Every structure is written in C-alpha cells, then in structure tokens.
XYZ file of C-alpha atoms in Angstrom:
156
model
C 21.975 -148.174 -213.805
C 20.584 -147.913 -216.883
C 20.723 -144.074 -218.716
C 17.928 -143.661 -220.684
C 18.701 -143.285 -224.584
C 16.983 -141.415 -227.280
C 18.017 -140.840 -230.926
C 19.369 -137.026 -229.825
C 22.064 -138.467 -228.754
C 22.983 -141.036 -230.670
C 23.519 -141.708 -234.511
C 22.184 -144.807 -235.860
C 23.125 -145.586 -239.581
C 23.401 -148.233 -241.612
C 27.333 -150.994 -241.123
C 29.056 -149.593 -243.767
C 32.948 -150.971 -244.882
C 34.098 -147.646 -243.315
C 32.845 -148.601 -240.057
C 34.480 -152.482 -240.687
C 38.525 -151.648 -238.201
C 36.215 -150.042 -235.676
C 32.750 -152.685 -236.250
C 35.776 -155.718 -235.856
C 37.415 -153.816 -233.177
C 35.085 -153.668 -230.547
C 34.183 -157.281 -231.639
C 37.158 -158.415 -230.371
C 37.023 -156.324 -227.429
C 33.752 -157.957 -226.765
C 33.956 -161.907 -227.722
C 36.192 -164.193 -226.412
C 35.628 -166.231 -229.792
C 35.140 -163.154 -232.172
C 33.454 -162.566 -235.808
C 36.529 -161.411 -238.326
C 36.550 -158.800 -240.507
C 36.204 -160.961 -243.417
C 32.803 -162.001 -241.564
C 31.317 -158.544 -240.711
C 32.056 -157.960 -245.249
C 31.507 -160.903 -246.252
C 27.210 -160.032 -244.657
C 27.464 -156.093 -246.057
C 28.599 -158.118 -248.872
C 25.983 -160.337 -248.901
C 23.002 -157.655 -248.190
C 22.167 -158.283 -244.619
C 20.734 -155.588 -242.680
C 23.294 -154.236 -240.649
C 23.843 -150.979 -238.701
C 26.616 -148.752 -236.658
C 25.715 -147.441 -232.788
C 27.272 -144.533 -232.386
C 27.537 -140.923 -230.821
C 27.618 -137.973 -231.354
C 31.176 -137.530 -231.421
C 31.081 -140.752 -233.692
C 31.860 -143.392 -231.101
C 31.115 -146.551 -231.763
C 29.084 -147.817 -229.275
C 27.592 -150.811 -231.167
C 26.112 -152.597 -233.968
C 23.894 -155.564 -235.401
C 22.565 -157.761 -238.393
C 20.497 -158.991 -239.069
C 19.580 -161.808 -241.901
C 15.940 -162.152 -243.941
C 15.250 -165.753 -244.566
C 11.613 -166.236 -245.290
C 9.451 -165.017 -242.585
C 11.957 -165.265 -239.880
C 15.170 -162.427 -239.660
C 17.804 -164.414 -237.446
C 19.780 -161.791 -235.033
C 23.174 -162.945 -236.692
C 25.359 -160.400 -234.554
C 24.908 -157.397 -232.009
C 27.539 -156.409 -229.233
C 27.887 -152.738 -227.178
C 30.963 -151.537 -226.726
C 32.541 -152.844 -222.975
C 32.548 -149.754 -221.745
C 28.753 -148.940 -222.634
C 27.396 -151.432 -221.527
C 24.700 -152.197 -218.875
C 23.615 -148.368 -219.789
C 20.470 -149.821 -222.001
C 22.778 -150.140 -225.252
C 21.389 -153.215 -225.860
C 18.260 -152.622 -225.304
C 18.349 -149.884 -228.020
C 19.640 -152.812 -230.760
C 17.103 -155.765 -229.537
C 14.455 -152.421 -230.248
C 16.211 -151.578 -233.692
C 16.925 -154.652 -234.550
C 13.371 -155.753 -233.878
C 12.095 -153.039 -236.162
C 13.753 -153.760 -239.032
C 12.808 -157.221 -239.081
C 9.117 -156.063 -238.605
C 9.581 -152.888 -241.448
C 10.478 -156.605 -243.880
C 7.923 -158.438 -243.042
C 9.507 -160.329 -240.796
C 7.243 -162.944 -238.745
C 9.724 -163.674 -236.006
C 13.908 -163.096 -234.878
C 15.420 -166.246 -234.414
C 19.174 -165.785 -232.660
C 21.942 -168.507 -230.902
C 24.187 -167.403 -228.043
C 26.231 -168.582 -225.147
C 25.074 -170.290 -222.250
C 27.974 -168.721 -220.793
C 26.748 -165.928 -221.917
C 24.665 -164.901 -218.553
C 23.636 -161.263 -219.776
C 22.866 -161.526 -223.322
C 20.364 -164.183 -222.021
C 18.988 -161.960 -219.456
C 18.707 -159.052 -222.047
C 17.352 -162.035 -224.532
C 14.779 -163.565 -221.751
C 13.600 -159.749 -220.315
C 13.595 -158.240 -223.816
C 10.745 -161.637 -224.802
C 12.198 -163.609 -226.782
C 12.266 -167.509 -225.555
C 14.156 -170.213 -226.208
C 13.122 -172.941 -228.682
C 16.001 -175.669 -228.711
C 20.080 -176.259 -228.587
C 22.114 -176.677 -230.858
C 24.841 -179.130 -229.516
C 28.651 -178.331 -229.801
C 27.768 -175.286 -232.084
C 30.680 -172.957 -230.864
C 34.606 -173.318 -230.196
C 35.097 -172.609 -226.568
C 38.412 -172.612 -224.531
C 40.924 -175.360 -225.259
C 39.507 -177.331 -228.400
C 36.189 -177.567 -225.913
C 32.612 -176.502 -228.019
C 29.622 -175.031 -226.233
C 26.160 -175.237 -227.185
C 24.614 -172.766 -228.020
C 20.518 -172.108 -227.143
C 18.913 -170.917 -229.384
C 15.931 -168.236 -229.139
C 12.999 -167.083 -230.245
C 11.465 -163.436 -230.451
C 8.268 -163.146 -232.594
C 6.734 -159.849 -234.001
C-alpha cells in the first residue's frame, strides 16, 4: 500500500558533498549499472539541481538531479532506497523535480529510462510523462550487451 508522505515527516534539502557516500551507496543498491560517486560529484560541481530526501532520523530515502538546458530540464537521476520503494516516495521526488523545473522556468522535463525498468516506466507514465523517442543501445547491460533508452517528456 502506498503511504502518504508530507514534509513534516521528511527532510528535503540540497545534496552536498557530505551526502555523496550515502547517495552512491544507495545508487549501487538499487541499480545494476549505477552512477559512481564521481558522477554525483561532477553534477554538484556543474551546478545541477541535486536534492536528497531523508527521514527525521537522517536515513537517506532518495534523491534526484535535474540539469537545466535552455528551456527544458533533464532529470538525470532519481532513486528511492530499496526498502522504501512502493511507499509513494518516487512520486514525491517527481513532484519535487517538476517543481524545481518550473521554478527554473523550464517548459518541460525530459528523462531516459531503460525498457527493462518497468516499475519506473509505470511511475513515469502514471505521472504524465509521454514517450517521445528511443536512444538505441544507450545503456550498458548484462553480458556486454546494450539496452535502449526510452526518452520521455513531461510538459510543465
């Protein structure tokens, strides 16, 4: 069952250098081909909009990174800890990422997702993201094979 989360039960704040070890650990826990700590560091150094979500005890629940490009925001990465998936936090983070994009004056939010990530695809579709294309052989996959990326857009 999906829980209803509110800010009174969550700590939502900009990602900093102090968060990177935990963020990279969560990333490794939930993705077969995770970003490295360096990827997250580079995102911070580039000035991308990176946010973390923690419970009141300080446990990392999730994060996202948005890169503004002209009039579109690119949702580069979003994740929810494995033990908290299915509790509505993915939707909460999408709400925050879209609000971030709107606050930056962006007209839409773009993202790429693996076709094999059916859980994320369902969340994005229910949210209102529409498939606008595919990037062939975009992602590394098992056994030196490549996987396409589904490109999706949400109009803010």
